[in-house]
XYZ file of N, CA and C in Angstrom:
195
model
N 0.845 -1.181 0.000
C 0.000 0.000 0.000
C 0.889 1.243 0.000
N 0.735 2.232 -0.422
C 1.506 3.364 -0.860
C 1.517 4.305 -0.033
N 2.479 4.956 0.656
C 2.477 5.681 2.005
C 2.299 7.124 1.195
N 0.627 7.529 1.886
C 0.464 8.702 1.803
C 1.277 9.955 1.556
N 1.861 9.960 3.109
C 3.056 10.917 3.415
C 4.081 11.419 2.283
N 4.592 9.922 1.608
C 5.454 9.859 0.652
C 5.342 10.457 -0.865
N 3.702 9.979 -1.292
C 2.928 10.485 -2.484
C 3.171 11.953 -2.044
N 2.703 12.702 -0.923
C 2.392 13.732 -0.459
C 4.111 14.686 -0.592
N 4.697 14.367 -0.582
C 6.570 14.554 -0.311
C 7.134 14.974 -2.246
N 6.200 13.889 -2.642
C 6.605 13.560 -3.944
C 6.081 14.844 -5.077
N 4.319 14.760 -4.748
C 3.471 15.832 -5.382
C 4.420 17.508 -5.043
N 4.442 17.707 -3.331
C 5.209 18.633 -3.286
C 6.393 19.234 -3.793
N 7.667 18.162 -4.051
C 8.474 18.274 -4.673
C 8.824 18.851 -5.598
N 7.831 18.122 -6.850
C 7.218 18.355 -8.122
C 6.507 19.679 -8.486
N 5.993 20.012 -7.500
C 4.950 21.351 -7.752
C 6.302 22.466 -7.887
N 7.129 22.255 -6.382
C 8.217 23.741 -6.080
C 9.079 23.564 -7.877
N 9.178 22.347 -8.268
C 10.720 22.406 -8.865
C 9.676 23.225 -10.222
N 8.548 22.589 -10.587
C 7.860 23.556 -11.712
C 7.817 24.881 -11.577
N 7.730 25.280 -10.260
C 7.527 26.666 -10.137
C 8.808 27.381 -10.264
N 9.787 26.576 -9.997
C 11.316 27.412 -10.212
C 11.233 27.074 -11.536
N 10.945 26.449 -12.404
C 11.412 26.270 -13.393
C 10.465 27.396 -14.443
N 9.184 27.428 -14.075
C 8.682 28.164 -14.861
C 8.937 29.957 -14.823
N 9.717 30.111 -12.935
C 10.067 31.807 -12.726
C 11.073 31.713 -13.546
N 12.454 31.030 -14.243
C 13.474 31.053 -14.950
C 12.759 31.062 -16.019
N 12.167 30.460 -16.292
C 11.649 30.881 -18.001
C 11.066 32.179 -17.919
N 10.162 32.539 -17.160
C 9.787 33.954 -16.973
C 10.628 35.158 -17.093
N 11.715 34.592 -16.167
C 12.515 35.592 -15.812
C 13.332 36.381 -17.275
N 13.831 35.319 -18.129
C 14.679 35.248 -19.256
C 13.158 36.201 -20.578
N 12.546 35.419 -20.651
C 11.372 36.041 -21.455
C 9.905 36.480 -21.235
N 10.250 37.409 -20.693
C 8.740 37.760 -20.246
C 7.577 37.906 -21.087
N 7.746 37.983 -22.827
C 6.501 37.952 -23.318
C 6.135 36.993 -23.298
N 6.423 35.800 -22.861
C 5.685 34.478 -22.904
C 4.701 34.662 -21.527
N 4.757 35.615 -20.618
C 3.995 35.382 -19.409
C 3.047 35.495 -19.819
N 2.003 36.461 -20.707
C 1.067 36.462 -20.784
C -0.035 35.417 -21.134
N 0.410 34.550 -22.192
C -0.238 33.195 -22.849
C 0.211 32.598 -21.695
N 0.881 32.651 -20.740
C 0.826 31.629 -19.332
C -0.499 31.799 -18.635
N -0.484 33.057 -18.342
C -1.463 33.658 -17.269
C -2.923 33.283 -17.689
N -2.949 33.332 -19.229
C -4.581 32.821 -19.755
C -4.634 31.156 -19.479
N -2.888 30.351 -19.975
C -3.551 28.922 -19.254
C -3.763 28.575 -17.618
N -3.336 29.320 -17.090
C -3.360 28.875 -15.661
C -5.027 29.290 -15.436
N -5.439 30.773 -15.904
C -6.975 30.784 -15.469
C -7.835 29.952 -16.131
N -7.250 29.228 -17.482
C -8.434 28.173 -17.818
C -8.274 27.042 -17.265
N -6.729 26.871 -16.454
C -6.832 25.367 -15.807
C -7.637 25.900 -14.037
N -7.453 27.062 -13.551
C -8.486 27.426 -12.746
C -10.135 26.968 -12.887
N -10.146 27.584 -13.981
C -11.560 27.270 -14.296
C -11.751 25.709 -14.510
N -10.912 24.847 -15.142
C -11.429 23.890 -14.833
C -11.217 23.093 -13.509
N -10.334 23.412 -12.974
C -10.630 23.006 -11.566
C -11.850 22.907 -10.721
N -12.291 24.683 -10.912
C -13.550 24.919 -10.286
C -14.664 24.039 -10.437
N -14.906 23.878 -11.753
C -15.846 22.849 -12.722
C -15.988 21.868 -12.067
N -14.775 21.003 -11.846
C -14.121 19.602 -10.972
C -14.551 19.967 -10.050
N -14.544 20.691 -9.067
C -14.560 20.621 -7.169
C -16.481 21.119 -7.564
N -17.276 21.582 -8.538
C -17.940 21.777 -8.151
C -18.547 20.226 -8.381
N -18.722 19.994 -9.602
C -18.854 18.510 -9.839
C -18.694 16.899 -8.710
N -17.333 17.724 -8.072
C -17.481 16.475 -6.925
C -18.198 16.638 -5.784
N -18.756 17.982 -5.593
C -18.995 18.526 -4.447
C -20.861 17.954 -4.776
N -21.262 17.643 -5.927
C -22.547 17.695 -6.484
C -22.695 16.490 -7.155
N -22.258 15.265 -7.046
C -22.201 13.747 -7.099
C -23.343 13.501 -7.925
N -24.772 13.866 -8.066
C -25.704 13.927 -9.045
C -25.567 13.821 -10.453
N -24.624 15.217 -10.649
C -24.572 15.678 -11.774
C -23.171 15.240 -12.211
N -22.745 14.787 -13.682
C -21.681 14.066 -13.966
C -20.585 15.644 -14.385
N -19.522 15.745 -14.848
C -18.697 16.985 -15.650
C -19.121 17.486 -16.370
N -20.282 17.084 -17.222
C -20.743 18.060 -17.940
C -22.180 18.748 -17.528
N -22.027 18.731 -16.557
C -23.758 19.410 -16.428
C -25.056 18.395 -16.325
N -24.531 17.142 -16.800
C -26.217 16.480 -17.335
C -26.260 15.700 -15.550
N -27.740 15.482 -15.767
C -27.926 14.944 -14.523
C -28.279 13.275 -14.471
């Protein structure tokens, strides 16, 4: 069985080293930030979609019931 903690160690890891990796790309070219900033609010938005969806077990990802 797969120790939580460890998954949890692992995800974290992963998240910081993207985030350094994506301020160095930033840093070097900043016109690319902008086409960043529109995917992060559409992966926002679909997040939201998701947490509302699980929060509402009825209704499947797309709306239908």
């Amino acid at each position: 069985m797969p120790d939580l903690q460890t998954d949890f160690a692992l995800v974290d890891r992963c998240l910081r080293r993207e985030r350094r990796m994506r301020e160095y790309v930033f840093a070097r070219q900043p016109e690319r930030l902008a086409g960043k900033v529109k995917e992060i609010d559409d992966a926002l938005d679909a997040l939201m979609r998701l947490r509302q969806a699980i929060s509402r077990p009825q209704r499947d990802l797309f709306g239908r019931e």
